[in-house]
CSV table of C-alpha atoms in Angstrom, one decimal:
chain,number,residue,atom,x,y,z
A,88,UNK,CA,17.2,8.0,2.8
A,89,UNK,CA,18.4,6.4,-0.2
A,90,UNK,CA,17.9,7.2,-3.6
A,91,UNK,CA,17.1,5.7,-6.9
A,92,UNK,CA,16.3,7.3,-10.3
A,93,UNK,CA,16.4,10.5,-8.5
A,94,UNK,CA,19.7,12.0,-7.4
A,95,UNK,CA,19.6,15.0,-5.0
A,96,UNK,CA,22.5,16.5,-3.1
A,97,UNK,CA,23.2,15.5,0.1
A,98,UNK,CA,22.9,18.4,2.6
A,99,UNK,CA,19.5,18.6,0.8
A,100,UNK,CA,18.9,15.6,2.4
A,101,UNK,CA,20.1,16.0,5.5
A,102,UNK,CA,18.1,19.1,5.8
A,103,UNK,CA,14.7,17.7,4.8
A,104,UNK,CA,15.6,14.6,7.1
A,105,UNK,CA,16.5,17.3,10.4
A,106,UNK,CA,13.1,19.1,9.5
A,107,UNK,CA,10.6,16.1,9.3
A,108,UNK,CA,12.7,14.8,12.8
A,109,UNK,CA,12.0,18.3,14.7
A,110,UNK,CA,8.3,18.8,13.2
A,111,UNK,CA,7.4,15.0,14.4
A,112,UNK,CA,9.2,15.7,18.3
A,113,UNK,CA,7.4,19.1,18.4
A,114,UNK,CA,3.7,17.8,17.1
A,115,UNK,CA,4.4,14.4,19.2
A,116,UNK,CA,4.7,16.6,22.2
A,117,UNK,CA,1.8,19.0,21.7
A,118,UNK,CA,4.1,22.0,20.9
A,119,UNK,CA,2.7,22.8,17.5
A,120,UNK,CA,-0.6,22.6,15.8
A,121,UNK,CA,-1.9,20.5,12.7
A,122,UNK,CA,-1.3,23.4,10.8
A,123,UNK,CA,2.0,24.6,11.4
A,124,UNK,CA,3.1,20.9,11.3
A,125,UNK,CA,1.9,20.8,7.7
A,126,UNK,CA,3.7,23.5,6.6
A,127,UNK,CA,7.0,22.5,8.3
A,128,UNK,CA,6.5,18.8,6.6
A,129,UNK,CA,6.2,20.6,3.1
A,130,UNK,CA,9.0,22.6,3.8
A,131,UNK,CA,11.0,19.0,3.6
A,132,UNK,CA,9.3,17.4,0.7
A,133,UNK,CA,12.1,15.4,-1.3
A,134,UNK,CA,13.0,16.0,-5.0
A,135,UNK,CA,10.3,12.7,-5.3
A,136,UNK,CA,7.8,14.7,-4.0
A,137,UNK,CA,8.1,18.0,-5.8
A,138,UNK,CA,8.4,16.6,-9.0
A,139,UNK,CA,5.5,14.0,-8.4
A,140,UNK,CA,2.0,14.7,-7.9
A,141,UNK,CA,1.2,11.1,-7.4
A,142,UNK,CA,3.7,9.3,-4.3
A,143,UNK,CA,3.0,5.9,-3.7
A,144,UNK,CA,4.5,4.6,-0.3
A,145,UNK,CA,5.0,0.9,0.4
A,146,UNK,CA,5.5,1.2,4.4
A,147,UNK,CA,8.1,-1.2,6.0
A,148,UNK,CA,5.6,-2.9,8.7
A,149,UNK,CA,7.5,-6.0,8.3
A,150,UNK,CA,6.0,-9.4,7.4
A,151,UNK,CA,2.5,-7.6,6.8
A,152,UNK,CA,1.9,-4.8,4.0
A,153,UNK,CA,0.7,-1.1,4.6
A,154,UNK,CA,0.5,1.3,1.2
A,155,UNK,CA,-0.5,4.5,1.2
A,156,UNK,CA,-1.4,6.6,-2.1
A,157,UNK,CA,-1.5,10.3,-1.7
A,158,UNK,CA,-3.0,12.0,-4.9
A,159,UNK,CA,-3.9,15.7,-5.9
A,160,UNK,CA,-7.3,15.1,-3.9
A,161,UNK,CA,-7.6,12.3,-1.6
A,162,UNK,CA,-5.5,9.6,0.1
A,163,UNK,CA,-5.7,5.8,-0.4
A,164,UNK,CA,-4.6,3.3,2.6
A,165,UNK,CA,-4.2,0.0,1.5
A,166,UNK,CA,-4.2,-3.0,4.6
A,167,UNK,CA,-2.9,-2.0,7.8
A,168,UNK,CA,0.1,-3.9,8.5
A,169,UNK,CA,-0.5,-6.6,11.7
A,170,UNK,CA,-1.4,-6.7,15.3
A,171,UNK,CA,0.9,-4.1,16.9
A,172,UNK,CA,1.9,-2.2,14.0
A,173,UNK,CA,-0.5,1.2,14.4
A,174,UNK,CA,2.3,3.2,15.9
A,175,UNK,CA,4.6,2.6,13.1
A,176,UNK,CA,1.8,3.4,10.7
A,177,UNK,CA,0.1,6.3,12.2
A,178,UNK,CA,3.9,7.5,13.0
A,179,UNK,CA,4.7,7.2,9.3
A,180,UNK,CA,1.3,8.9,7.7
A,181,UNK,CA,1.7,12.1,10.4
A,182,UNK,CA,5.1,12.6,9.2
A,183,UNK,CA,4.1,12.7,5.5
A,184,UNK,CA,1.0,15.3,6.5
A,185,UNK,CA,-1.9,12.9,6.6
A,186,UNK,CA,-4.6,13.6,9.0
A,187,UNK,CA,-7.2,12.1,7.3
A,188,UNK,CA,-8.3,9.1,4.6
A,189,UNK,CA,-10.7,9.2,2.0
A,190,UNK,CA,-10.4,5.1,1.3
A,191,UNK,CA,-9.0,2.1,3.5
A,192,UNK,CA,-9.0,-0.9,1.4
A,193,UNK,CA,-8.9,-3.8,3.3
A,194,UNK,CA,-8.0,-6.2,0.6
A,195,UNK,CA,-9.1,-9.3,3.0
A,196,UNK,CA,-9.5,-10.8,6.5
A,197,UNK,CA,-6.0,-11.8,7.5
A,198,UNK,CA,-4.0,-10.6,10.2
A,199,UNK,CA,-1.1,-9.4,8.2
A,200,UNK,CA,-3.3,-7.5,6.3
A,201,UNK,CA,-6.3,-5.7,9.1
A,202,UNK,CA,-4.3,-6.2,12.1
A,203,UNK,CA,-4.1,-2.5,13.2
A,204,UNK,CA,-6.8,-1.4,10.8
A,205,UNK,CA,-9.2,-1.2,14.2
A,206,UNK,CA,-6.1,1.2,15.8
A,207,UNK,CA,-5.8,3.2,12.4
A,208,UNK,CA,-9.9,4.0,11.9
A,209,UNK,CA,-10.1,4.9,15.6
A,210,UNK,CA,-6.9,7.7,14.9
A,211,UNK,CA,-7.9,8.6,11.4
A,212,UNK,CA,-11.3,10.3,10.4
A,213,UNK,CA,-12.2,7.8,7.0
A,214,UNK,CA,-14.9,8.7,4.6
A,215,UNK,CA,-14.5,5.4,3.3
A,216,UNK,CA,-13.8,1.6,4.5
A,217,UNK,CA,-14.1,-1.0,1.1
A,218,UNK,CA,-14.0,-4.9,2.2
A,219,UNK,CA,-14.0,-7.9,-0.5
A,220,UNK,CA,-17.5,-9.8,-0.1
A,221,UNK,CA,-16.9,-13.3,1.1
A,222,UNK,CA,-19.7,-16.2,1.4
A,223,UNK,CA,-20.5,-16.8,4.9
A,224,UNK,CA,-19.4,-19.9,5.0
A,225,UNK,CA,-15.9,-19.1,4.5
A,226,UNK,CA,-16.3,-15.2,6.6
A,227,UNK,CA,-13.4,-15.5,9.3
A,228,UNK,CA,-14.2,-16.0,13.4
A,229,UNK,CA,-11.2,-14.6,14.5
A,230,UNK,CA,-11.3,-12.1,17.4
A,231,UNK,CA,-9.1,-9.8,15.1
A,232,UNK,CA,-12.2,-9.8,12.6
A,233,UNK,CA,-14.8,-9.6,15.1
A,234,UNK,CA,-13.0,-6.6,16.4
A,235,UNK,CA,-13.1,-5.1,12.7
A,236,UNK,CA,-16.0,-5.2,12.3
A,237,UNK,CA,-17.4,-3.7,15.5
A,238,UNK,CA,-15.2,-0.7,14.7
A,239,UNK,CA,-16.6,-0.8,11.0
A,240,UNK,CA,-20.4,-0.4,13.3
A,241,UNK,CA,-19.0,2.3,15.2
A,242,UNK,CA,-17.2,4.5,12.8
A,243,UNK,CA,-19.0,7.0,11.3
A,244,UNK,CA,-17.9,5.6,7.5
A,245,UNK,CA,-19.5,4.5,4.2
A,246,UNK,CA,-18.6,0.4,4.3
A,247,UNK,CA,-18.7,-0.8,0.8
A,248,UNK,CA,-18.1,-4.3,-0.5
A,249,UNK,CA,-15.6,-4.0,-4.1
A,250,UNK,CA,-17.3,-3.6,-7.1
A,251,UNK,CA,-15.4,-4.4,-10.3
A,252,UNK,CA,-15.0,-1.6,-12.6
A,253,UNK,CA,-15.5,0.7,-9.8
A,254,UNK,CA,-13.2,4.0,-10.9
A,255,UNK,CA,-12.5,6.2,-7.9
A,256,UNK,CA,-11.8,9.4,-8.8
A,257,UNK,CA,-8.2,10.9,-7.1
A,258,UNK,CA,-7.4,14.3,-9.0
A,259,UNK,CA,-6.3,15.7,-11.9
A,260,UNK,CA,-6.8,12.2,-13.8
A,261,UNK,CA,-5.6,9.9,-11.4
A,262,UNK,CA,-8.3,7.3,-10.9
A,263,UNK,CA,-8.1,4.0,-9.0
A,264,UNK,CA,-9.9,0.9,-10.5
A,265,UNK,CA,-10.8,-1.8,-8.6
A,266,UNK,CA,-10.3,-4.8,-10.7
A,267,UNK,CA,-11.2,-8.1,-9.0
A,268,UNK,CA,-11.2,-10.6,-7.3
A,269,UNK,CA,-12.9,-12.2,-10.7
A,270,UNK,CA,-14.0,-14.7,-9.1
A,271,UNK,CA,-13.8,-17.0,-5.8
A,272,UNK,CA,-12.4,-20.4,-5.5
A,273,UNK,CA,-13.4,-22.4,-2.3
A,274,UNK,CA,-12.3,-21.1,1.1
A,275,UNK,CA,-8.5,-19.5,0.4
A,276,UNK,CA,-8.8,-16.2,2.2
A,277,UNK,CA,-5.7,-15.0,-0.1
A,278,UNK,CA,-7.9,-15.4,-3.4
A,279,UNK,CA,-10.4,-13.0,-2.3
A,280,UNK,CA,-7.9,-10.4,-1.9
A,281,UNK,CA,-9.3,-6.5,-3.9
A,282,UNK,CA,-7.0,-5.8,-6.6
A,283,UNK,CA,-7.0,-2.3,-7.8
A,284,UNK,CA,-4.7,-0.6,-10.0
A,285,UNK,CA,-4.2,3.1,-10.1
A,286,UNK,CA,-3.3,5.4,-13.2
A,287,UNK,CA,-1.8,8.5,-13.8
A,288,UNK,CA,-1.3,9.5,-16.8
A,289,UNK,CA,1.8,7.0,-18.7
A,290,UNK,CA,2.0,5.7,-15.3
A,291,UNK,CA,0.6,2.7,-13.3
A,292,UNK,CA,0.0,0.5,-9.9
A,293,UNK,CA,-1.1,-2.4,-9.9
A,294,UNK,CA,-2.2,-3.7,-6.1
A,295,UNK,CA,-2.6,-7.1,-5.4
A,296,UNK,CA,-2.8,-8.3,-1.7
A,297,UNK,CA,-2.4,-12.0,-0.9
A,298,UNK,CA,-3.9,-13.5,-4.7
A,299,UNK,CA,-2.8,-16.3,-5.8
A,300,UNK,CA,-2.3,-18.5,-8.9
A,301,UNK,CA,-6.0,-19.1,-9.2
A,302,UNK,CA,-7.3,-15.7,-8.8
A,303,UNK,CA,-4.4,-14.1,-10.9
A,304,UNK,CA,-5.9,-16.6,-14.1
A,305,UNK,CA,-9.5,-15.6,-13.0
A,306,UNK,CA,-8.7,-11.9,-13.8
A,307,UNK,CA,-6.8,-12.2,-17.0
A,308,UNK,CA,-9.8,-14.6,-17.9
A,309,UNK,CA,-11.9,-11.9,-17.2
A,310,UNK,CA,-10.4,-9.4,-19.6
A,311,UNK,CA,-8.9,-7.0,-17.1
A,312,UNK,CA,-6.2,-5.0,-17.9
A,313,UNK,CA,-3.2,-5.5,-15.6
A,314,UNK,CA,-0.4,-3.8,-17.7
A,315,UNK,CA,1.6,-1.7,-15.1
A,316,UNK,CA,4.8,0.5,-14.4
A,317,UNK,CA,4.9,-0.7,-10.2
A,318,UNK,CA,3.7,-4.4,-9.9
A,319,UNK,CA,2.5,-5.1,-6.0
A,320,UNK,CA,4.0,-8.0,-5.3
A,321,UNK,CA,1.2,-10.4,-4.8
A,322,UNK,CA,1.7,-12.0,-1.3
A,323,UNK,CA,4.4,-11.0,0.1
A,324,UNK,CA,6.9,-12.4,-2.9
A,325,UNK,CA,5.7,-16.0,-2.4
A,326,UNK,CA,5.9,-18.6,-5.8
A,327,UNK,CA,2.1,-19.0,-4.8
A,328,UNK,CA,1.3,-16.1,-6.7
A,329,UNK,CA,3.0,-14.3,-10.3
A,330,UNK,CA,2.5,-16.9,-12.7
A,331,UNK,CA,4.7,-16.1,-16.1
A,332,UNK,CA,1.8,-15.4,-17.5
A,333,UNK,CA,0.7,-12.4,-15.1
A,334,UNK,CA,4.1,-11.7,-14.9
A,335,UNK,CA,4.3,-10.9,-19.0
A,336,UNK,CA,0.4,-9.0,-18.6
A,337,UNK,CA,1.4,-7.2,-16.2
A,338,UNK,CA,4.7,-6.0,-17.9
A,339,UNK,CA,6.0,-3.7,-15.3
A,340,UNK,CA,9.5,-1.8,-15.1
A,341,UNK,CA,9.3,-2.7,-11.2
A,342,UNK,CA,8.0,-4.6,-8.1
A,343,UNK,CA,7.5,-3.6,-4.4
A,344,UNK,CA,7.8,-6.9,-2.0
A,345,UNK,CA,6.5,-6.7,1.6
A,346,UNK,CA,8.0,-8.5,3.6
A,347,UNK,CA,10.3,-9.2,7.1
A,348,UNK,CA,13.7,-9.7,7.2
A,349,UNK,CA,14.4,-13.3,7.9
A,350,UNK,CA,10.7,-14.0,8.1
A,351,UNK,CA,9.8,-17.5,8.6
A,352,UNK,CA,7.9,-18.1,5.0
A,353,UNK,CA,11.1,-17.7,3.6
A,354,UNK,CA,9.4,-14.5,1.5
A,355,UNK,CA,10.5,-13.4,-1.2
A,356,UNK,CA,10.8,-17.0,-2.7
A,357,UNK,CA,13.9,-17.7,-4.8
A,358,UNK,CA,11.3,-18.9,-8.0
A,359,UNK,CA,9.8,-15.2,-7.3
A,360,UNK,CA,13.1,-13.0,-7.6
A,361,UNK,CA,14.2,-15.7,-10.7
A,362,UNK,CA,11.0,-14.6,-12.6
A,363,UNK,CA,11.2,-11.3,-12.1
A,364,UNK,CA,14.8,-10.9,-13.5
A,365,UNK,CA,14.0,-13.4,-15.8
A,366,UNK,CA,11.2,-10.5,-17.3
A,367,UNK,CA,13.5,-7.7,-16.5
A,368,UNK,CA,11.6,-6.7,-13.4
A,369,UNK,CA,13.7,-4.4,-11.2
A,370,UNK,CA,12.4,-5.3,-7.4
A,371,UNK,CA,12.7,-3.6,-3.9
A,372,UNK,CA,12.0,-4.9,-0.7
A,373,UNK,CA,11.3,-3.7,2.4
A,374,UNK,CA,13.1,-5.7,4.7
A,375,UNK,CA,16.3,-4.6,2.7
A,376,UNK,CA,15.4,-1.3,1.5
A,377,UNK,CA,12.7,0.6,4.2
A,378,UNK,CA,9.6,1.8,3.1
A,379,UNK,CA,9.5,2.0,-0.6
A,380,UNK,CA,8.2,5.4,-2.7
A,381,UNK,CA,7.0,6.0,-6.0
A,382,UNK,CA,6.9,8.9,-7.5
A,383,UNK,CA,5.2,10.4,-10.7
A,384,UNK,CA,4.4,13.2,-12.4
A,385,UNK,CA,2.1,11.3,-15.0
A,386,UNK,CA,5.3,10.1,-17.2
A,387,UNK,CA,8.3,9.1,-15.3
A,388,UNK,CA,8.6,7.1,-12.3
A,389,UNK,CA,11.1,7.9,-9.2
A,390,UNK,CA,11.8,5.7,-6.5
A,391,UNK,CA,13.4,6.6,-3.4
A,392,UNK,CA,12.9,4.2,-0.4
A,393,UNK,CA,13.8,5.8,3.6
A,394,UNK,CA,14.8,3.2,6.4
């Protein structure tokens, strides 16, 4: 694990790292209950989680995005990485104690985006599965969606379509906002992408799936503040998305990028990583740097990311 913002000694480290290894074998193999697994799991937390009662984890799934938010009262899943990734994902969320999800946000019908979101609703109990509404004409026929949304019919989960200025409340004021899309603009899958953005106090996330150009003007058209600490990078890094001016509403201390090393989009774009130094942006990727996490305790931001 490496560190940012948030120094911590190394045997520390190497402790919590031996602990969250033995807890995963011995729960992988049946050896120890839910329970006890929890409390071995908290018994590693790093200095990012003791300090934070906010995490927000951008999970390396490679050229697809997974993010999970854990709050003081429920847990957030963001897209489910692509076709094959549900090991990698359910792996990850066991080992930081989540057994259940109060909200999966599927921010729109692409593969990189819902690929093992059928896997992850058939491991995890949801309360909660929110889709962006898209005209039929323009409503995917993939087999991928098809299979979505027959789990969606079988799950025993609330399905509800975004609603702008929806404010789902997390704990001990951290609410998560679903801001757009704005508006829809012929058949680009990418522009009907949910944006929310989640506040905690000083603190904020702004999530914005695959939107593009024309979606990121429909939403500072509409009013919507987008002013942030951690920006999402909107698809994947690409120069189709984070416009200057987004870039200067948005004003945030950092980015998170998604994305696989040596992917064949060429993600993040050069004109991407240009902008966000040219704003002062400090960026981390997870094909260089793991799975990314925030922390915050409702004022100050750490980041540590874990390969």
């Amino acid at each position: 694990m490496k560190a940012y913002n948030n120094p911590k000694g190394l045997l520390s480290v190497l402790l919590a790292i031996i602990i969250v290894f033995a807890a995963a074998v011995l729960y992988e193999n049946g050896i120890i209950n839910d329970e006890f697994y929890l409390k071995l799991i908290s018994a590693a937390k790093t200095e990012v989680s003791e300090s934070s009662e906010v995490e927000v984890h951008f999970i390396d799934v490679g050229q697809a995005e997974c993010i999970l938010i854990k709050a003081p009262e429920k847990t957030v899943l963001i897209d489910a990485g692509d076709i094959g990734c549900e090991k990698a994902i359910e792996r990850y969320l066991r080992m930081e104690g989540v057994f259940s999800i109060d909200l999966f946000i599927a921010t729109h019908p692409h593969s990189d985006h819902i690929g093992s979101a059928s896997e992850i609703l058939e491991k995890f109990p949801v309360s909660e599965v929110m889709i962006p509404e898209i005209p039929e004409e323009f409503l995917p026929t993939t087999s991928l969606f098809e299979k979505f949304l027959k789990t969606l019919d079988m799950k025993n989960c609330r399905v509800s379509y975004s609603e702008n200025g929806r404010k789902i409340e997390l704990g001990k004021g951290a609410v998560l906002e679903i801001l757009g899309p704005a508006g829809y603009s012929g058949d680009n899958l990418n522009n009907y992408s949910i944006i929310s953005k989640l506040t905690f106090g000083e603190t904020s996330f702004l999530f914005t799936g695959d939107a593009e150009k024309e979606a990121e003007e429909l939403l500072l058209s509409s009013g919507a503040d987008i002013s942030c600490t951690v920006l999402n990078a909107g698809h994947h890094g690409s120069s189709t998305s984070g416009s200057a001016g987004f870039l200067k509403a948005a004003s945030p201390e950092y980015a998170a990028i998604s994305c696989g090393f040596d992917n064949d989009y060429g993600h993040p774009h050069k004109e991407t990583l240009s902008a966000y130094k040219e704003f002062g942006i400090r960026y981390y990727r997870t094909d260089f740097d793991g799975s990314i996490i925030f922390g915050s305790d409702g004022k100050n931001i750490a980041v540590s990311t874990k390969d």
